[in-house]
């Protein structure tokens, strides 16, 4: 992986991590088009630069992280399902990271759901206290995003809205939940591959995290404002179009598999 390829992937990560379009799916697609070899470092890079993106949440919402100990307990409860399933299904998840067909189908199905989610979920503007049971159920919704192309933010925001949370409240809780989830995923992947990392790889990894952090800061502000005003439809249509394009390319014989 070259420095420029790393920067492009980091920009994609920063833009898409908190949008309901699947950051992992977009990085897999971009890696395919750029012909990036899917070595262990590449797998680790696509997971670990998400840590740079989630740091933007800590910076933007730093006051919320000091509001109460109960806040952390609820995040922990929401984090538990993904922590357990992620550990048990790690090899299966890794294998799916190499499959563009999985990404294309997930984008298409997820897009259809997003088009109609505002009608299905309770579209409220009022905010209420998130209970521990709410947090646990949102945590199970997050597990769906282990399938590449599903989108962690989409699944958790939808999970929150189905519990009666407002779009903004559900989105913010999704952002907060990303911090322990992606920190754990990135740390675990780093521990598994640290003995294979070269000095040049460390430079690329640090640069990728920095770029993802800066871009994500801007993306979060845009997304909250846009989601509050317009809902999910535009993201749903985008996912449907992208999913159909990818399936069309694959059906025509275009090689999109990770090399």
C-alpha positions in Angstrom: 0.0 0.0 0.0 1.4 3.4 -1.0 1.1 6.6 1.0 -1.4 8.0 -1.5 -3.5 4.9 -1.4 -3.5 5.1 2.4 -4.6 8.8 2.2 -7.5 8.0 -0.2 -8.7 5.2 2.1 -8.4 7.4 5.1 -10.5 10.1 3.5 -13.1 7.6 2.6 -13.1 6.3 6.2 -13.4 9.8 7.6 -16.4 10.7 5.4 -18.2 7.4 5.7 -17.6 6.2 9.2 -20.6 8.1 10.7 -22.8 8.1 7.6 -25.2 5.2 7.1 -23.4 4.0 4.0 -20.8 1.6 5.4 -17.2 2.8 5.8 -15.8 -0.8 5.6 -17.8 -1.5 2.4 -16.5 1.7 0.7 -12.9 0.9 1.7 -13.2 -2.6 0.3 -14.6 -1.2 -2.9 -11.8 1.4 -3.1 -9.2 -1.2 -2.4 -10.5 -3.3 -5.2 -10.4 -0.5 -7.8 -6.9 0.6 -6.7 -5.7 -3.0 -6.8 -4.4 -3.0 -3.2 -3.2 -6.4 -2.2 -5.3 -7.7 0.7 -2.4 -8.6 3.0 -2.7 -8.8 6.8 -1.5 -5.2 7.1 -4.2 -4.0 4.7 -6.9 -5.7 6.7 -5.5 -4.2 9.9 -5.2 -0.8 8.3 -8.9 -0.7 7.2 -10.0 -1.5 10.7 -7.4 0.5 12.7 -7.8 3.8 10.9 -11.4 3.8 12.3 -9.7 4.7 15.6 -8.7 8.0 14.1 -12.2 8.7 13.0 -13.7 7.9 16.5 -11.3 10.2 18.2 -13.2 13.0 16.5 -16.2 12.0 18.6 -14.2 12.3 21.8 -13.0 15.8 20.7 -16.4 17.1 19.5 -18.4 15.7 22.4 -15.8 15.7 25.2 -18.2 17.3 27.7 -20.6 14.3 27.3 -17.8 11.9 28.2 -17.6 13.5 31.7 -21.3 13.8 32.4 -21.8 10.7 34.6 -20.5 7.3 35.4 -23.9 5.9 34.2 -23.1 7.1 30.7 -20.1 4.7 30.6 -22.1 1.8 32.1 -24.7 2.2 29.3 -22.0 2.3 26.6 -20.5 -0.8 28.1 -23.9 -2.6 28.1 -24.3 -1.7 24.4 -20.8 -2.7 23.6 -21.0 -6.3 25.1 -22.9 -8.0 22.2 -20.4 -6.9 19.6 -17.5 -7.7 21.8 -18.6 -11.3 22.3 -19.7 -12.0 18.7 -16.7 -10.1 17.2 -14.3 -12.3 19.2 -16.2 -15.5 18.3 -16.7 -14.7 14.6 -13.4 -12.9 13.9 -12.2 -15.4 11.2 -15.6 -15.4 9.5 -15.7 -11.5 9.5 -12.1 -11.5 8.1 -13.2 -13.7 5.2 -16.1 -11.5 4.4 -13.8 -8.5 4.2 -12.5 -10.0 0.9 -15.9 -10.5 -0.7 -17.2 -7.6 -2.8 -20.4 -9.5 -3.6 -21.3 -9.4 0.2 -20.7 -5.7 0.2 -22.8 -5.1 -2.9 -25.8 -7.1 -1.6 -25.5 -5.5 1.9 -25.5 -2.0 0.3 -28.6 -2.8 -1.8 -30.7 -4.4 1.0 -29.6 -1.7 3.6 -30.5 1.0 1.1 -34.0 -0.3 0.7 -34.4 -0.3 4.4 -33.2 3.2 4.8 -35.6 4.5 2.2 -38.5 3.3 4.3 -37.1 3.6 7.9 -38.5 7.0 8.6 -42.0 5.5 8.1 -41.2 2.4 10.1 -39.5 4.1 13.1 -41.1 6.5 15.4 -40.1 9.9 13.9 -40.0 12.0 17.1 -38.1 15.2 17.9 -38.4 14.8 21.7 -35.5 13.2 23.7 -35.7 10.9 26.7 -33.4 9.0 28.9 -31.8 6.0 27.3 -32.4 3.0 29.5 -30.0 0.0 30.0 -32.4 -2.2 28.1 -32.4 0.4 25.2 -28.6 0.3 25.2 -28.5 -3.5 25.1 -31.0 -3.7 22.2 -29.0 -1.1 20.3 -25.9 -3.2 21.0 -27.5 -6.2 19.3 -28.4 -4.0 16.3 -24.7 -3.1 16.1 -23.8 -6.7 15.6 -25.6 -6.7 12.2 -22.8 -4.4 11.0 -20.3 -7.1 11.3 -21.4 -8.0 7.7 -19.4 -5.7 5.4 -21.6 -3.2 3.7 -24.3 -3.0 6.4 -23.0 0.1 8.2 -22.4 0.3 11.9 -23.9 3.8 12.2 -27.0 2.8 10.2 -27.7 -0.3 12.2 -27.3 1.4 15.6 -29.2 4.6 14.6 -32.1 2.5 13.3 -31.9 0.4 16.5 -32.1 3.6 18.5 -35.0 5.0 16.5 -36.9 1.8 16.9 -36.6 2.3 20.7 -38.3 5.7 20.3 -35.2 7.9 20.3 -35.1 11.0 18.1 -32.9 10.9 15.0 -30.3 13.2 16.6 -30.3 11.3 19.9 -30.0 7.9 18.2 -27.2 9.3 16.0 -25.2 10.7 18.9 -25.5 7.5 20.9 -24.3 5.7 17.8 -21.2 8.0 17.7 -20.5 7.4 21.4 -20.9 3.6 21.0 -18.3 3.7 18.2 -15.6 4.7 20.6 -15.3 1.5 22.7 -16.4 -0.7 19.7 -13.8 0.5 17.2 -11.1 1.0 19.8 -11.5 -2.6 20.8 -11.7 -3.8 17.2 -8.6 -1.8 16.2 -6.7 -2.8 19.2 -7.4 -6.5 18.8 -6.5 -6.4 15.1 -3.2 -4.6 16.0 -2.3 -7.1 18.6 -2.8 -10.0 16.1 -0.6 -8.4 13.5 1.9 -6.2 15.4 4.8 -8.7 14.8 4.4 -8.4 11.0 4.4 -4.6 10.9 7.4 -2.8 9.4 8.6 0.7 10.2 7.1 2.0 6.9 3.8 0.5 7.9 3.7 2.5 11.1 4.2 5.8 9.2 1.3 4.8 6.9 -0.9 3.8 9.8 -0.3 7.1 11.7 -0.9 9.2 8.6 -4.1 7.3 7.9 -5.4 7.9 11.4 -4.6 11.6 11.2 -6.4 12.1 7.9 -9.4 10.0 9.1 -9.6 12.1 12.3 -9.7 15.5 10.4 -12.2 14.4 7.8 -14.5 12.7 10.3 -14.7 16.0 12.3 -16.3 17.7 9.3 -18.4 14.7 8.4 -20.0 14.4 11.9 -21.2 18.0 11.9 -22.6 17.7 8.4 -24.4 14.4 9.1 -26.2 15.5 12.3 -27.5 18.6 10.6 -28.6 16.7 7.4 -30.1 13.8 9.3 -32.2 16.0 11.5 -33.6 17.9 8.6 -34.0 15.3 5.8 -33.8 11.8 7.3 -32.3 8.7 5.7 -33.8 8.6 2.2 -30.9 10.2 0.3 -28.5 7.7 1.8 -30.8 4.9 1.0 -31.0 5.8 -2.7 -27.2 6.2 -2.8 -26.7 2.7 -1.3 -29.2 1.2 -3.8 -27.6 2.8 -6.8 -24.1 1.8 -5.6 -25.1 -1.7 -4.8 -26.8 -2.1 -8.2 -23.7 -0.7 -10.0 -21.4 -3.1 -8.2 -23.7 -6.1 -8.9 -23.9 -5.0 -12.6 -20.1 -4.8 -12.9 -19.7 -8.2 -11.2 -22.4 -9.8 -13.5 -20.6 -8.4 -16.6 -17.4 -10.1 -15.6 -15.5 -7.0 -14.2 -13.0 -8.2 -11.7 -13.6 -6.6 -8.4 -12.3 -9.2 -6.1 -9.6 -8.2 -3.6 -6.2 -9.4 -4.8 
